[in-house]
mmCIF file of C-alpha atoms in Angstrom:
data_model
loop_
_atom_site.group_PDB
_atom_site.id
_atom_site.type_symbol
_atom_site.label_atom_id
_atom_site.label_comp_id
_atom_site.label_asym_id
_atom_site.label_seq_id
_atom_site.Cartn_x
_atom_site.Cartn_y
_atom_site.Cartn_z
ATOM 1 C CA MET A 1 100.623 145.158 70.717
ATOM 2 C CA GLN A 2 98.039 142.240 70.046
ATOM 3 C CA SER A 3 98.380 139.873 67.308
ATOM 4 C CA THR A 4 95.351 139.595 64.798
ATOM 5 C CA ASP A 5 96.416 136.109 63.743
ATOM 6 C CA PRO A 6 94.034 133.402 64.515
ATOM 7 C CA PRO A 7 95.147 130.714 66.908
ATOM 8 C CA PRO A 8 96.840 127.484 65.225
ATOM 9 C CA PRO A 9 94.188 125.111 64.658
ATOM 10 C CA HIS A 10 93.634 122.355 67.413
ATOM 11 C CA ARG A 11 95.579 119.142 66.777
ATOM 12 C CA PRO A 12 94.501 116.092 68.906
ATOM 13 C CA LEU A 13 97.361 114.673 70.987
ATOM 14 C CA PRO A 14 98.488 111.253 69.439
ATOM 15 C CA ALA A 15 97.038 108.226 70.952
ATOM 16 C CA ASP A 16 99.057 106.650 73.595
ATOM 17 C CA PRO A 17 99.674 103.211 72.433
ATOM 18 C CA LEU A 18 100.182 101.935 76.134
ATOM 19 C CA THR A 19 96.724 103.095 77.151
ATOM 20 C CA GLY A 20 95.126 99.769 76.156
ATOM 21 C CA ARG A 21 97.794 98.169 78.024
ATOM 22 C CA ARG A 22 97.602 100.273 81.215
ATOM 23 C CA ARG A 23 93.787 99.644 81.317
ATOM 24 C CA ARG A 24 94.498 95.902 81.140
ATOM 25 C CA ALA A 25 97.030 96.006 83.786
ATOM 26 C CA ARG A 26 94.736 98.169 85.943
ATOM 27 C CA ALA A 27 91.991 95.697 85.437
ATOM 28 C CA GLY A 28 94.226 92.944 86.161
ATOM 29 C CA TRP A 29 95.238 94.205 89.574
ATOM 30 C CA LEU A 30 91.716 95.122 90.503
ATOM 31 C CA LEU A 31 90.809 91.409 89.850
ATOM 32 C CA ALA A 32 93.960 90.574 92.017
ATOM 33 C CA ALA A 33 92.714 92.958 94.645
ATOM 34 C CA ALA A 34 89.440 91.172 94.738
ATOM 35 C CA GLY A 35 91.096 87.797 94.882
ATOM 36 C CA VAL A 36 93.350 88.876 97.894
ATOM 37 C CA LEU A 37 90.372 90.635 99.605
ATOM 38 C CA VAL A 38 88.406 87.204 99.421
ATOM 39 C CA LEU A 39 91.348 85.352 100.607
ATOM 40 C CA GLY A 40 92.026 87.713 103.604
ATOM 41 C CA LEU A 41 88.461 87.616 104.631
ATOM 42 C CA THR A 42 88.169 83.912 104.448
ATOM 43 C CA GLY A 43 91.749 82.298 104.808
ATOM 44 C CA PRO A 44 92.776 83.458 108.371
ATOM 45 C CA GLY A 45 89.742 81.940 109.934
ATOM 46 C CA LEU A 46 90.932 78.523 108.728
ATOM 47 C CA LEU A 47 94.237 78.337 110.312
ATOM 48 C CA PRO A 48 95.278 78.464 114.000
ATOM 49 C CA HIS A 49 94.915 81.700 115.443
ATOM 50 C CA ALA A 50 98.894 82.769 115.304
ATOM 51 C CA ALA A 51 99.150 81.645 111.721
ATOM 52 C CA GLY A 52 95.728 83.138 110.781
ATOM 53 C CA ALA A 53 96.822 86.647 112.300
ATOM 54 C CA LEU A 54 100.094 86.383 110.202
ATOM 55 C CA LEU A 55 98.381 85.467 107.007
ATOM 56 C CA GLY A 56 95.791 88.351 107.722
ATOM 57 C CA GLY A 57 98.456 90.917 108.070
ATOM 58 C CA ALA A 58 100.541 89.836 105.178
ATOM 59 C CA LEU A 59 97.179 89.953 102.798
ATOM 60 C CA TYR A 60 96.261 93.230 104.151
ATOM 61 C CA THR A 61 99.622 94.582 102.802
ATOM 62 C CA ALA A 62 99.209 92.678 99.786
ATOM 63 C CA LEU A 63 95.773 94.182 99.162
ATOM 64 C CA LEU A 64 97.262 97.482 99.673
ATOM 65 C CA TYR A 65 99.895 96.624 97.152
ATOM 66 C CA THR A 66 97.282 95.508 94.387
ATOM 67 C CA LEU A 67 95.006 98.554 94.927
ATOM 68 C CA LEU A 68 98.280 100.948 94.659
ATOM 69 C CA MET A 69 99.333 98.963 91.412
ATOM 70 C CA ALA A 70 95.896 99.287 89.781
ATOM 71 C CA ALA A 71 96.134 103.299 90.646
ATOM 72 C CA ALA A 72 99.680 103.422 89.427
ATOM 73 C CA PRO A 73 100.580 100.392 87.334
ATOM 74 C CA ARG A 74 103.840 101.836 86.052
ATOM 75 C CA LEU A 75 105.440 101.429 89.481
ATOM 76 C CA ARG A 76 108.232 99.256 90.159
ATOM 77 C CA PRO A 77 107.664 96.216 92.529
ATOM 78 C CA PRO A 78 110.228 97.722 95.239
ATOM 79 C CA THR A 79 108.730 101.272 95.117
ATOM 80 C CA ALA A 80 104.991 99.716 95.428
ATOM 81 C CA GLY A 81 106.415 97.293 98.036
ATOM 82 C CA ALA A 82 107.750 100.034 100.209
ATOM 83 C CA VAL A 83 104.530 102.350 99.786
ATOM 84 C CA ALA A 84 102.195 99.461 100.616
ATOM 85 C CA LEU A 85 104.157 98.608 103.653
ATOM 86 C CA ALA A 86 104.584 102.385 104.902
ATOM 87 C CA ALA A 87 100.789 102.617 104.547
ATOM 88 C CA GLY A 88 100.157 99.532 106.689
ATOM 89 C CA TRP A 89 102.575 100.432 109.137
ATOM 90 C CA ALA A 90 100.796 103.986 109.102
ATOM 91 C CA VAL A 91 97.337 102.301 109.611
ATOM 92 C CA GLU A 92 98.601 100.263 112.433
ATOM 93 C CA LEU A 93 100.347 103.156 114.182
ATOM 94 C CA PHE A 94 97.109 105.228 113.750
ATOM 95 C CA GLN A 95 95.729 102.635 115.796
ATOM 96 C CA LEU A 96 97.597 104.018 118.839
ATOM 97 C CA THR A 97 95.392 106.970 118.564
ATOM 98 C CA GLY A 98 92.213 105.146 119.660
ATOM 99 C CA VAL A 99 90.439 106.647 116.527
ATOM 100 C CA PRO A 100 90.204 103.484 114.600
ATOM 101 C CA GLU A 101 88.648 101.688 117.580
ATOM 102 C CA SER A 102 86.070 104.373 118.130
ATOM 103 C CA LEU A 103 85.255 104.383 114.391
ATOM 104 C CA GLY A 104 85.156 100.408 114.421
ATOM 105 C CA ALA A 105 82.597 100.359 117.148
ATOM 106 C CA ARG A 106 80.150 102.127 114.800
ATOM 107 C CA SER A 107 81.137 100.781 111.285
ATOM 108 C CA ARG A 108 82.215 97.187 110.212
ATOM 109 C CA ALA A 109 84.088 98.667 107.159
ATOM 110 C CA ALA A 110 86.137 100.968 109.411
ATOM 111 C CA ARG A 111 86.872 97.906 111.668
ATOM 112 C CA LEU A 112 87.983 95.915 108.418
ATOM 113 C CA ILE A 113 89.879 98.646 107.121
ATOM 114 C CA LEU A 114 91.637 100.417 110.011
ATOM 115 C CA GLY A 115 91.454 97.697 112.505
ATOM 116 C CA THR A 116 90.883 98.500 115.958
ATOM 117 C CA THR A 117 93.830 98.035 118.415
ATOM 118 C CA PHE A 118 97.658 98.281 117.958
ATOM 119 C CA ASP A 119 99.356 95.031 117.855
ATOM 120 C CA ALA A 120 103.239 95.172 117.304
ATOM 121 C CA SER A 121 102.935 91.546 115.807
ATOM 122 C CA ASP A 122 101.078 92.940 112.856
ATOM 123 C CA LEU A 123 104.247 94.959 111.848
ATOM 124 C CA PRO A 124 106.398 91.964 110.845
ATOM 125 C CA ALA A 125 103.431 90.366 108.919
ATOM 126 C CA TYR A 126 102.909 93.594 107.002
ATOM 127 C CA ALA A 127 106.552 93.520 105.848
ATOM 128 C CA LEU A 128 106.058 89.948 104.717
ATOM 129 C CA GLY A 129 102.970 90.801 102.756
ATOM 130 C CA ALA A 130 104.893 93.655 101.063
ATOM 131 C CA LEU A 131 107.989 91.522 100.296
ATOM 132 C CA ALA A 132 105.905 88.587 99.161
ATOM 133 C CA ALA A 133 103.548 91.050 96.864
ATOM 134 C CA ALA A 134 106.645 92.773 95.403
ATOM 135 C CA ALA A 135 108.341 89.499 94.711
ATOM 136 C CA LEU A 136 105.609 87.761 93.044
ATOM 137 C CA HIS A 137 105.160 90.900 90.903
ATOM 138 C CA HIS A 138 108.721 91.100 89.861
ATOM 139 C CA THR A 139 108.775 87.197 89.079
ATOM 140 C CA ALA A 140 105.603 87.787 86.861
ATOM 141 C CA ARG A 141 107.127 90.792 85.036
ATOM 142 C CA ARG A 142 110.364 88.793 84.384
ATOM 143 C CA LEU A 143 108.399 85.691 83.019
ATOM 144 C CA ALA A 144 106.234 88.118 80.828
ATOM 145 C CA ALA A 145 109.434 89.786 79.445
ATOM 146 C CA ARG A 146 110.888 86.347 78.785
ATOM 147 C CA GLY A 147 107.761 85.355 76.970
ATOM 148 C CA ARG A 148 107.775 88.266 74.736
ATOM 149 C CA ARG A 149 111.550 87.408 73.560
#
């Protein structure tokens, strides 16, 4: 048995008051990512090799963190830090396959994004970057909350 009643009128969904805030948050995270990227491409070369390598690895994970937060601004700092760290470690372990080295031989972008060869010393650098990014984010959130009170 079919109903002959017309469908209910379309009612638009109520506006999300956080949409503007989320849009601004995403823009802020993308701006932060751009800053981290510039620092990551220039900063390590200004330091001695070991310190530059550590900074480069830490900034790689910080860049992953900022891009993740731009995509999902509601993530809490520990979650975003753990995901960024896991992604960085996954890329580093992927280098053991030789695929990133092959891709890097043909593309500068692939070399910058995936690296070329596995280096175990990058793993703690990634952890440092994830920890620093999450700590800075947590501190900024606390200061913002304190300012709203």
